[in-house]
Short mmCIF file of C-alpha atoms and ligand atoms in Angstrom, two decimals:
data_model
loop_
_atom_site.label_atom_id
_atom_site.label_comp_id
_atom_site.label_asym_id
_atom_site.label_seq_id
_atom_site.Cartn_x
_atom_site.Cartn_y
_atom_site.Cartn_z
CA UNK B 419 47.81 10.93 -21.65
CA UNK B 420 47.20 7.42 -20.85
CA UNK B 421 43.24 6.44 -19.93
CA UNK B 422 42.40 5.40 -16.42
CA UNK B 423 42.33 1.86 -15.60
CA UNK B 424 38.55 0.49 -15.26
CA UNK B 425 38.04 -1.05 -11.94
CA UNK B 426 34.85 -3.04 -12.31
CA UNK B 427 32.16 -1.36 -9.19
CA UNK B 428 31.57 -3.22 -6.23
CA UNK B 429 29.26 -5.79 -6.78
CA UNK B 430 27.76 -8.51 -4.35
CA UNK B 431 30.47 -11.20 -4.54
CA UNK B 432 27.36 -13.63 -3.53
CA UNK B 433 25.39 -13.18 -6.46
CA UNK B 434 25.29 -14.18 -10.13
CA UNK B 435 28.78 -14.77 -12.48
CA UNK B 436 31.17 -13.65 -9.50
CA UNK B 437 29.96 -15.89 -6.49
CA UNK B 438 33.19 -17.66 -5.28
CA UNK B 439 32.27 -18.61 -1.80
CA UNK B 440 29.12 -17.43 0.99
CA UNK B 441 27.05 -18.38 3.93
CA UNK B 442 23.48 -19.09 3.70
CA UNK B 443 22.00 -18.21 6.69
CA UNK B 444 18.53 -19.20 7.45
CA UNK B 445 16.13 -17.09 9.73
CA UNK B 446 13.57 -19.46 9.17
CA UNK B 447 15.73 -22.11 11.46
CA UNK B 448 16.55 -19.47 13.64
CA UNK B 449 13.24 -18.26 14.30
CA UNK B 450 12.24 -22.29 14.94
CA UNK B 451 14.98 -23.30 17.20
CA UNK B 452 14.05 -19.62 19.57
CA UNK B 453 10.37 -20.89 19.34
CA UNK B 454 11.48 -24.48 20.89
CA UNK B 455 13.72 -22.79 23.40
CA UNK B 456 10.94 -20.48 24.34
CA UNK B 457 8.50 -22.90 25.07
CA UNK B 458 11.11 -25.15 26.81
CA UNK B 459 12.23 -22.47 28.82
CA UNK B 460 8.96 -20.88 29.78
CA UNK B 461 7.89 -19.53 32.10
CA UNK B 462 11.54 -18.20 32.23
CA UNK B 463 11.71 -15.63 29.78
CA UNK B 464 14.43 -16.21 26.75
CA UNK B 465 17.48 -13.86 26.04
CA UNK B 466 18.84 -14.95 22.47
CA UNK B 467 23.04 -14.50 22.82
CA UNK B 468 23.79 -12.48 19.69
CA UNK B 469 27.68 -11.44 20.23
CA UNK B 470 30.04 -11.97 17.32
CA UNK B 471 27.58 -10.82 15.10
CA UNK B 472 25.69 -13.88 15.98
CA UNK B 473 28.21 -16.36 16.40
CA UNK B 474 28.86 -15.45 12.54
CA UNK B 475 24.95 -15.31 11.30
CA UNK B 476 24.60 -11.61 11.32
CA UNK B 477 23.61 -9.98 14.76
CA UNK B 478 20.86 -7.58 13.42
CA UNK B 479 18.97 -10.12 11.31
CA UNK B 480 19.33 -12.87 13.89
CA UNK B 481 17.98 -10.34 16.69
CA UNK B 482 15.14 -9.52 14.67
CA UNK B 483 14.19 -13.06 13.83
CA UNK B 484 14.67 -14.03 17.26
CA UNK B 485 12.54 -11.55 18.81
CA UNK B 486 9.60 -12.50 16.18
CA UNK B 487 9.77 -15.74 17.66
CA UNK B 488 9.63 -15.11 21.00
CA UNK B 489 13.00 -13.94 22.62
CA UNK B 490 12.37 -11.35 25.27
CA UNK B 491 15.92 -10.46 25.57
CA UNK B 492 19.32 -9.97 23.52
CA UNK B 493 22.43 -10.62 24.77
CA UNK B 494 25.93 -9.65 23.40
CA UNK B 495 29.87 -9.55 25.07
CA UNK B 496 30.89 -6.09 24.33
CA UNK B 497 29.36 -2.38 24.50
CA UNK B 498 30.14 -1.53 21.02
CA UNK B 499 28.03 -5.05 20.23
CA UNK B 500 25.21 -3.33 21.70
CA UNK B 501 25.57 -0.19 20.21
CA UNK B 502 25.58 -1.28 16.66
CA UNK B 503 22.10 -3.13 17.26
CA UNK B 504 20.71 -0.33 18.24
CA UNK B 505 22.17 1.82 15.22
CA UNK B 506 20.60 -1.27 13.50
CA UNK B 507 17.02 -0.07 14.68
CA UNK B 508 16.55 -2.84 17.50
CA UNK B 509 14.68 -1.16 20.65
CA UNK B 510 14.41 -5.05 22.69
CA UNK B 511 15.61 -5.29 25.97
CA UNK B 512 19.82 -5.95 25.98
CA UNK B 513 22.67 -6.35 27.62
CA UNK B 514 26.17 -6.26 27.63
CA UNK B 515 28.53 -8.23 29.58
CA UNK B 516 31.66 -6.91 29.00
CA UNK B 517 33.62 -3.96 29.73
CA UNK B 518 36.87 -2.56 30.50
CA UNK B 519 37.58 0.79 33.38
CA UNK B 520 36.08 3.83 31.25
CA UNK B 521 33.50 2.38 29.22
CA UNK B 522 31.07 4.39 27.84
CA UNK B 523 28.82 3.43 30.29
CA UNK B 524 26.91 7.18 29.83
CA UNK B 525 26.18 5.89 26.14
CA UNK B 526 24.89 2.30 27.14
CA UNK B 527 22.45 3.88 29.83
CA UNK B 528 21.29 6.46 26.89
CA UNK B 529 20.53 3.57 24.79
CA UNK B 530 18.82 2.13 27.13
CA UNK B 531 21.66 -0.90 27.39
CA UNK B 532 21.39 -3.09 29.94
CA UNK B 533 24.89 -3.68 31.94
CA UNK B 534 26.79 -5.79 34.06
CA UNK B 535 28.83 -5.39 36.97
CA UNK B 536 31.59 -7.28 38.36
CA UNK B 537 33.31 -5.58 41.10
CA UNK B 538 32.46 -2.59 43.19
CA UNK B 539 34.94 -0.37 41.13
CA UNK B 540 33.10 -1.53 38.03
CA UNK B 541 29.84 -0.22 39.50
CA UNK B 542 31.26 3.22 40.86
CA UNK B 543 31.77 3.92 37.37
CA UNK B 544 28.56 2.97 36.24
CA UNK B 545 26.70 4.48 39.11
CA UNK B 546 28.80 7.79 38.39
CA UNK B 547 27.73 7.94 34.27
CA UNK B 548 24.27 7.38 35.89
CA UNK B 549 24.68 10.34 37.95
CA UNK B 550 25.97 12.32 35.18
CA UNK B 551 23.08 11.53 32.85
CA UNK B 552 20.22 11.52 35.47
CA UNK B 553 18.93 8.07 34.59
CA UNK B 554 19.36 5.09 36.61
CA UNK B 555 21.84 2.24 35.22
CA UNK B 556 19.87 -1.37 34.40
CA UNK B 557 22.68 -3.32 36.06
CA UNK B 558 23.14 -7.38 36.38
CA UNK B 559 25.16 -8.01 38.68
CA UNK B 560 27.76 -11.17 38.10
CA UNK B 561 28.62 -13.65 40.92
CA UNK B 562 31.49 -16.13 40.55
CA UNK B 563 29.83 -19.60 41.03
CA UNK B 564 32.73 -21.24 39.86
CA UNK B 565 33.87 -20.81 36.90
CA UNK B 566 36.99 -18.67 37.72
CA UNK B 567 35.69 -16.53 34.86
CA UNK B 568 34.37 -12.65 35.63
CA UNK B 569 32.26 -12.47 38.44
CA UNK B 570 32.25 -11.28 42.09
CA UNK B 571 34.00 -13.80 44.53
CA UNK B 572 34.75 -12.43 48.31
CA UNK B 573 33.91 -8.95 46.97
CA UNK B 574 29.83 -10.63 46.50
CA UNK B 575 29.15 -8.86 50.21
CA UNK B 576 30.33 -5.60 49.32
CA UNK B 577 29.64 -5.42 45.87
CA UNK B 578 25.69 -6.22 46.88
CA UNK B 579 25.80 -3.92 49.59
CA UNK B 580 26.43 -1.17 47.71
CA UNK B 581 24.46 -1.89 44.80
CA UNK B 582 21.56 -1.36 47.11
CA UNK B 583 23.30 2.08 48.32
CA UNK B 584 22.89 3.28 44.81
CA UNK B 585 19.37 1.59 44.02
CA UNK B 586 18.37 4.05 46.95
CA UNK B 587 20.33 7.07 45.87
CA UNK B 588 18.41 6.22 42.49
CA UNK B 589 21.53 5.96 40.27
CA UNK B 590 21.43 2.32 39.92
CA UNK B 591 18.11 -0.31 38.86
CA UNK B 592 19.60 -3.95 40.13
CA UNK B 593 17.56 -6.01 37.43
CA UNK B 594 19.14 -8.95 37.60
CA UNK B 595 21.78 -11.57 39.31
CA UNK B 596 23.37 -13.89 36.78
CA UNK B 597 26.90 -16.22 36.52
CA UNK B 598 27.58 -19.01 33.61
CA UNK B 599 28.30 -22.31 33.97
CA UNK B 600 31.35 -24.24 33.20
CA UNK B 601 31.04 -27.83 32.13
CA UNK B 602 26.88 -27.51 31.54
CA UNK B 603 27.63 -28.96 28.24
CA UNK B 604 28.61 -32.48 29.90
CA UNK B 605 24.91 -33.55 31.42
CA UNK B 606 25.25 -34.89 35.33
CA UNK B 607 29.34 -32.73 35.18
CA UNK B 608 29.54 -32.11 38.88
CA UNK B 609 30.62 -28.47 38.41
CA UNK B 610 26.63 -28.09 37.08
CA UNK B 611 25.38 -28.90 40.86
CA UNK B 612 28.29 -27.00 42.77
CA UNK B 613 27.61 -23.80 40.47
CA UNK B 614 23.52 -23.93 41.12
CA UNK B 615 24.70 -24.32 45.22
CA UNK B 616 27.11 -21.38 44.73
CA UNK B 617 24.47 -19.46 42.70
CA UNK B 618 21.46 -19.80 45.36
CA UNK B 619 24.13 -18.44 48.15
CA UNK B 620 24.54 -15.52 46.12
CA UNK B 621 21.00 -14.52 45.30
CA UNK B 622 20.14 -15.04 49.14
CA UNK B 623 22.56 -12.35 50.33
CA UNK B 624 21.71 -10.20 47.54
CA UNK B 625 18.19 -10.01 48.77
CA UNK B 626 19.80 -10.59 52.46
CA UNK B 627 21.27 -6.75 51.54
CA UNK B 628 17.67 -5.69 50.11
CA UNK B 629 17.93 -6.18 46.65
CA UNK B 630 15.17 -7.84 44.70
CA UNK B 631 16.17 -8.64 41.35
CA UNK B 632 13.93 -9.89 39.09
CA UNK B 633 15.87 -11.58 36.92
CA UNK B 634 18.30 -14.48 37.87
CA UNK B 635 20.45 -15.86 35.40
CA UNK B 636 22.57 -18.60 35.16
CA UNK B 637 21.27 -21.26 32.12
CA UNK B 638 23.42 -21.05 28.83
CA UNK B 639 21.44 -23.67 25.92
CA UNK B 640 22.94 -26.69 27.32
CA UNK B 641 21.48 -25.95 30.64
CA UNK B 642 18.24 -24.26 29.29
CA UNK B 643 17.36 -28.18 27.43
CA UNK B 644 18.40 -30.33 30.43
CA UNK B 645 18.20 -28.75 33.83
CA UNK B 646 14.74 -27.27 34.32
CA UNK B 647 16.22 -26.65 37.88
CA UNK B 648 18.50 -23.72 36.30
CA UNK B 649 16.33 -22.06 34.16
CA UNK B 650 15.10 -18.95 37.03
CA UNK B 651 13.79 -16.14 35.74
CA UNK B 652 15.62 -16.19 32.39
CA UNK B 653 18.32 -18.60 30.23
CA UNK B 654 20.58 -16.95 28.10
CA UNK B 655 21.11 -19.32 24.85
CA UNK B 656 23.53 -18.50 22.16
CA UNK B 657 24.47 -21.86 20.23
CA UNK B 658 20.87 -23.82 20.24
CA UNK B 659 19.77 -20.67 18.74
CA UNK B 660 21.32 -21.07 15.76
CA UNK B 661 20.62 -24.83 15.61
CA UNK B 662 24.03 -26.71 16.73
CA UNK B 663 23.74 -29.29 19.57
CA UNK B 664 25.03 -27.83 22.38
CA UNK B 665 25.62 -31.01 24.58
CA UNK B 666 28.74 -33.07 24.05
CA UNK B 667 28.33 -37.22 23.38
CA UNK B 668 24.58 -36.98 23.01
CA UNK B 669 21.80 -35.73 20.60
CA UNK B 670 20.14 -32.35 21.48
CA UNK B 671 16.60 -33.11 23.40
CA UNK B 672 14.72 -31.25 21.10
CA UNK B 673 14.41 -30.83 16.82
CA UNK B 674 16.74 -28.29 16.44
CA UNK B 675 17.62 -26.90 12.50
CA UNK B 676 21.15 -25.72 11.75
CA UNK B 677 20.51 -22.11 10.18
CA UNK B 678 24.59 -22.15 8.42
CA UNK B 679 25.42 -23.30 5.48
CA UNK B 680 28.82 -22.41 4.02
CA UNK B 681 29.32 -23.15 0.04
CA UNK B 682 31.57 -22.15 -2.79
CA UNK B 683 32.08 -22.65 -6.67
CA UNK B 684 34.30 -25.09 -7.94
CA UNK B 685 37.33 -23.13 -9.56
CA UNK B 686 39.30 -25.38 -11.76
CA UNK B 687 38.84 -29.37 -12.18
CA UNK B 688 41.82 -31.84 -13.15
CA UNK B 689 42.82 -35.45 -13.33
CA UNK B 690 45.17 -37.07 -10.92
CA UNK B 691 47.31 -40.57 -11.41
CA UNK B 692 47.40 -42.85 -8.75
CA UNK B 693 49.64 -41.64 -5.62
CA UNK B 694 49.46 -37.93 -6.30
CA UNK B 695 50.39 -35.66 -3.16
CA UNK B 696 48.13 -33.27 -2.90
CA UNK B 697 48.10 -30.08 -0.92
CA UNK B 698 51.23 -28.53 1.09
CA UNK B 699 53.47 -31.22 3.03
CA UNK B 700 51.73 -33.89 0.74
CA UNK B 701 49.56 -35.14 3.74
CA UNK B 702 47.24 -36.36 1.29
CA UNK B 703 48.17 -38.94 -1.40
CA UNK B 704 45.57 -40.23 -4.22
CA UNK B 705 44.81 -44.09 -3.85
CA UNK B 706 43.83 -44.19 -7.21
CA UNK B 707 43.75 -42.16 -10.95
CA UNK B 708 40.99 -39.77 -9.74
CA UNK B 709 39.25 -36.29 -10.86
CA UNK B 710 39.95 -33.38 -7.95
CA UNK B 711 38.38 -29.70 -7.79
CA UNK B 712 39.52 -26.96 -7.12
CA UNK B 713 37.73 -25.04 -3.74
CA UNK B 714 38.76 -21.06 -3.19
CA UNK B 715 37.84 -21.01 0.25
CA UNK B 716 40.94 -21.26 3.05
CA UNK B 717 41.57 -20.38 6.38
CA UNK B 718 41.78 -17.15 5.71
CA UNK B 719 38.40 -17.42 5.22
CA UNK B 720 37.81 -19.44 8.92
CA UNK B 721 38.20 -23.21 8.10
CA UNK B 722 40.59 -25.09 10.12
CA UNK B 723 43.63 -26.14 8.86
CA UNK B 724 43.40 -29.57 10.01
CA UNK B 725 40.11 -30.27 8.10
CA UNK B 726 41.67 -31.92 5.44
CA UNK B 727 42.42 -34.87 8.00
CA UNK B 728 39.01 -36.77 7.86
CA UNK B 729 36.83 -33.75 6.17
CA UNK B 730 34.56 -34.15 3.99
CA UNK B 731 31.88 -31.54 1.71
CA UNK B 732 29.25 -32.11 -0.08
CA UNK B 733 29.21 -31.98 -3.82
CA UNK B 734 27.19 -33.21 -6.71
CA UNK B 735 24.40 -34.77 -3.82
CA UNK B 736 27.39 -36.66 -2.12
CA UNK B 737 30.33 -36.61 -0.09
CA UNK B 738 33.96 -36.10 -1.30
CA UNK B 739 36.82 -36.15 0.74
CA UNK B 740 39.23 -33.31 1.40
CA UNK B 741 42.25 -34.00 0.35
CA UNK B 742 45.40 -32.79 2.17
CA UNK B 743 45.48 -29.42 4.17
CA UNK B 744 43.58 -26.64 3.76
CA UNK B 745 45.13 -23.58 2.41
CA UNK B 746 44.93 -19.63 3.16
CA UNK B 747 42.35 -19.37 0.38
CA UNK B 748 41.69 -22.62 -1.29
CA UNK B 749 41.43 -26.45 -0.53
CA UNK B 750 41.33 -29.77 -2.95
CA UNK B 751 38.39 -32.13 -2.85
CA UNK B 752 39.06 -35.69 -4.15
CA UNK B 753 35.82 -36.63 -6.26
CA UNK B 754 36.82 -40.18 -7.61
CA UNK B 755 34.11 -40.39 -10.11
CA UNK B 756 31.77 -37.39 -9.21
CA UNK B 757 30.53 -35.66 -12.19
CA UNK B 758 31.53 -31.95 -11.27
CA UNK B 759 32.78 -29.05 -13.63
CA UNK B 760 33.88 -25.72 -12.83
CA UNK B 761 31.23 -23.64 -11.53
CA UNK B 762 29.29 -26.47 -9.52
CA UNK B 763 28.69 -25.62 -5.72
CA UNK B 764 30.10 -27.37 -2.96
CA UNK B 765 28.51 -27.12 0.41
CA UNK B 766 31.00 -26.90 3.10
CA UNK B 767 28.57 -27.00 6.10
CA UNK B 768 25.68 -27.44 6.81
CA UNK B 769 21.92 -29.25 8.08
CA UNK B 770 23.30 -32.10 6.44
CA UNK B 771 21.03 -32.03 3.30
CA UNK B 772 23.18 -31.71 0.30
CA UNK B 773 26.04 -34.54 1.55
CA UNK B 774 27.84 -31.75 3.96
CA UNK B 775 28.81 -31.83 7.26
CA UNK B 776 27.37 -30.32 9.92
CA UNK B 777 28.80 -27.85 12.33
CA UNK B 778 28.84 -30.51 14.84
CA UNK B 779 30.80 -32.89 12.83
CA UNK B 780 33.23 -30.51 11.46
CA UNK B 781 34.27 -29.74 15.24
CA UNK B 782 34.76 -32.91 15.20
CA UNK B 783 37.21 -33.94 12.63
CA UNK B 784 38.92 -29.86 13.41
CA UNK B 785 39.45 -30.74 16.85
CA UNK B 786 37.79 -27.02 17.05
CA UNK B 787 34.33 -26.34 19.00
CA UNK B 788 31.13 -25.78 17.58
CA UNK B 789 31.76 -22.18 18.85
CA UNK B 790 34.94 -21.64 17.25
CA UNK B 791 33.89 -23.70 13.71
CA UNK B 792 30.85 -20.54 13.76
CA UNK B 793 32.46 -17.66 14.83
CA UNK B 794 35.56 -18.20 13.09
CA UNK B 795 33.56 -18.25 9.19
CA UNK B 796 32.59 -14.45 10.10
CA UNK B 797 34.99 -12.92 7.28
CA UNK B 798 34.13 -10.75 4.96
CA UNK B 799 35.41 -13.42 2.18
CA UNK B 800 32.50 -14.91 3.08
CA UNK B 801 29.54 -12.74 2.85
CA UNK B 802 26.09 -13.52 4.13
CA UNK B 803 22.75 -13.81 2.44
CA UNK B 804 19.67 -14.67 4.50
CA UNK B 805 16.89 -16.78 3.38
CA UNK B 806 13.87 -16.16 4.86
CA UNK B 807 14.79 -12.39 5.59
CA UNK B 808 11.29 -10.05 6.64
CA UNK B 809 11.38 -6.53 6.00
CA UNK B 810 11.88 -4.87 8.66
CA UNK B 811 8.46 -3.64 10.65
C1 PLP I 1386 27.77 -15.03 29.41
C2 PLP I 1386 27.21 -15.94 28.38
N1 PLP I 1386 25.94 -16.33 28.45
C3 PLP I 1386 25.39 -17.16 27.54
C4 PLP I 1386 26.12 -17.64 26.50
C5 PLP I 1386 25.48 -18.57 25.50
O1 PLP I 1386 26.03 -19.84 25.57
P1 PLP I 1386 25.54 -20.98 24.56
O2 PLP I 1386 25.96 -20.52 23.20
O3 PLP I 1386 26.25 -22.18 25.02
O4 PLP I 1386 24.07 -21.05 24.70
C6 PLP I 1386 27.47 -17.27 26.38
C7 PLP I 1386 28.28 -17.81 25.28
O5 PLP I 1386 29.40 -18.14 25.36
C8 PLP I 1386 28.03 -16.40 27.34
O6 PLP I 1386 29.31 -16.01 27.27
#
């Protein structure tokens, strides 16, 4: 008989010896940037967006740091979003945007989930699982302002008309009107004033029909820091949140702290002669005899391809180019002189502090957004830890 292999147990690939790669996430900059937004929101209350687990941060520990610093709200895309916060132990108010015919609405209203509704259709279903559970649905419901997105267009009328229908049959609580805005990230974009126009139309034959929400809804961060005019009854910010400038060509109004950092370990160090090509399709050729490291994080793990054209990490307190393109699980960094062995950390991203980028600037050299440079690092290869963490109360 021959003995059974020993596979090592799981252990937390963040910690100690086996730490390859992870992202630092800071609640203490999440909990500062919702404190600005509250104040410079208020009196409009503050939903904090929380869908794709927090634009990559972790949606349960984000929630709970946002609502100790002041967010009345959560906000996330999809049901099963909502569900797992709640499994999580979060009781705040939230809602969910987005749902396909046969949702379980039944479950949402259960839970207490706040939902949206596009079309009449949409609400028929909703107003039905509210009939079936004997509760009334929390229901926002979505105009199209002009953004082409979801949202009621011609249908507003009707879809209004019989919201109030079932707000008197009981089966449905109208709590708020809401749309997003298109181009909000470009101050003085046109689209910004057309959508607010658009958006004031539809509240007044909402409450033309007899509904009185009480919370209207259109602000996203962009518009929460630079249009006071859009703010209503509530702003619904995802990417100030977590401290990335959401305006395009300008600096963000207010101090806000980037709560990501992404680092790794050095895996294997090496010299290089003079007019080395480094990295598939040789892109990237060495100017000079130079030392380069070995990084095991790819785009399997969420960074762009393309980085290696202009990007840069931080590493032994400076910044070292990357050189050629980024791999599915590894990249090279060209440190010229740097004194770095295998086993240093490189920070990928980050406030800035350690020589790194910052989300900001790697959208910049990706040709990615700030959205997609976040949400994209949310792989397990990657695992969080949290600084800053409370227990939970
Ligand atoms: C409906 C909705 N509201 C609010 C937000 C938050 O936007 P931002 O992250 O720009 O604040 C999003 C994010 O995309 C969204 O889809």
């Amino acid at each position: 008989m021959t003995d059974a292999l020993v596979v090592p147990p799981p252990t937390s690939p963040t910690r100690g010896e086996r730490a390859l790669a992870w992202r630092e996430v800071d609640l203490d900059a999440v909990r500062h940037n919702v404190r600005l937004l509250a104040s410079a929101s208020a009196p409009a209350e503050l939903m904090v967006v929380v869908k794709a687990d927090a634009y990559s941060h972790g949606a349960p520990q984000v929630a709970r740091a946002a609502l100790e610093a002041g967010a009345t709200h959560l906000g996330v895309a999809i049901l099963e979003e909502a569900f797992a916060l709640r499994r999580a132990g979060i009781e705040s108010r939230l809602f969910a945007w987005l749902a396909a015919p046969r949702a379980p609405y039944a479950e949402a209203i259960g839970l207490d989930i706040e939902v949206a509704a596009y079309s009449g259709a949409q609400l028929a279903e909703i107003a039905a699982a509210a009939r079936a559970m004997r509760v009334p649905a929390q229901v926002h419901l979505k105009a199209e302002t002009g953004m082409w997105r979801g949202g009621a267009a011609d249908e507003w009328p009707a879809l209004v008309a019989l919201a109030h229908r079932y707000e008197q049959e009981g089966l449905v609580r109208v709590v708020g009107v809401w749309s997003h805005l298109a181009c909000a990230d470009e101050v003085d974009h046109p689209a910004t004033d057309e959508q607010r126009d658009s958006f004031l139309r539809a509240v007044e034959v909402a409450e033309a029909a007899g509904l009185r929400p009480r919370l209207r809804h259109l602000a996203n961060s962009a518009a929460t820091l630079t249009r006071p005019d859009l703010r209503f009854d509530l702003v619904r910010c995802g990417l100030a949140a977590y401290g990335v400038n959401p305006l395009v060509g300008q600096p963000a109004p207010v101090d806000l702290r980037q709560a990501m950092t992404v680092r790794a370990r050095v895996t294997h160090v090496k010299d290089a002669p003079a007019g080395a090509g480094v990295s598939y399709g040789h892109t990237y050729r060495t100017s000079a005899a130079t030392r380069l490291a070995l990084v095991p994080v790819g785009y399997a793990d969420g960074l762009p391809v393309l980085a290696g054209g202009g990007g840069t990490v931080g590493v032994a307190g400076a910044s070292a180019a990357i050189a050629g393109r980024v791999c599915m699980d590894q990249f090279v960094v060209d440190l010229g002189d740097l004194p770095v062995a295998p086993g240093d950390r490189v920070t990928l991203l980050g406030p800035g502090h350690d020589g790194e980028p910052t989300a900001e600037q790697w959208s910049a050299v990706s040709g990615r957004s700030r959205y997609e440079t976040l949400t994209a690092l949310g792989r397990d290869r990657l695992p969080p830890v949290y600084v800053g963490e409370r227990a939970a109360t």
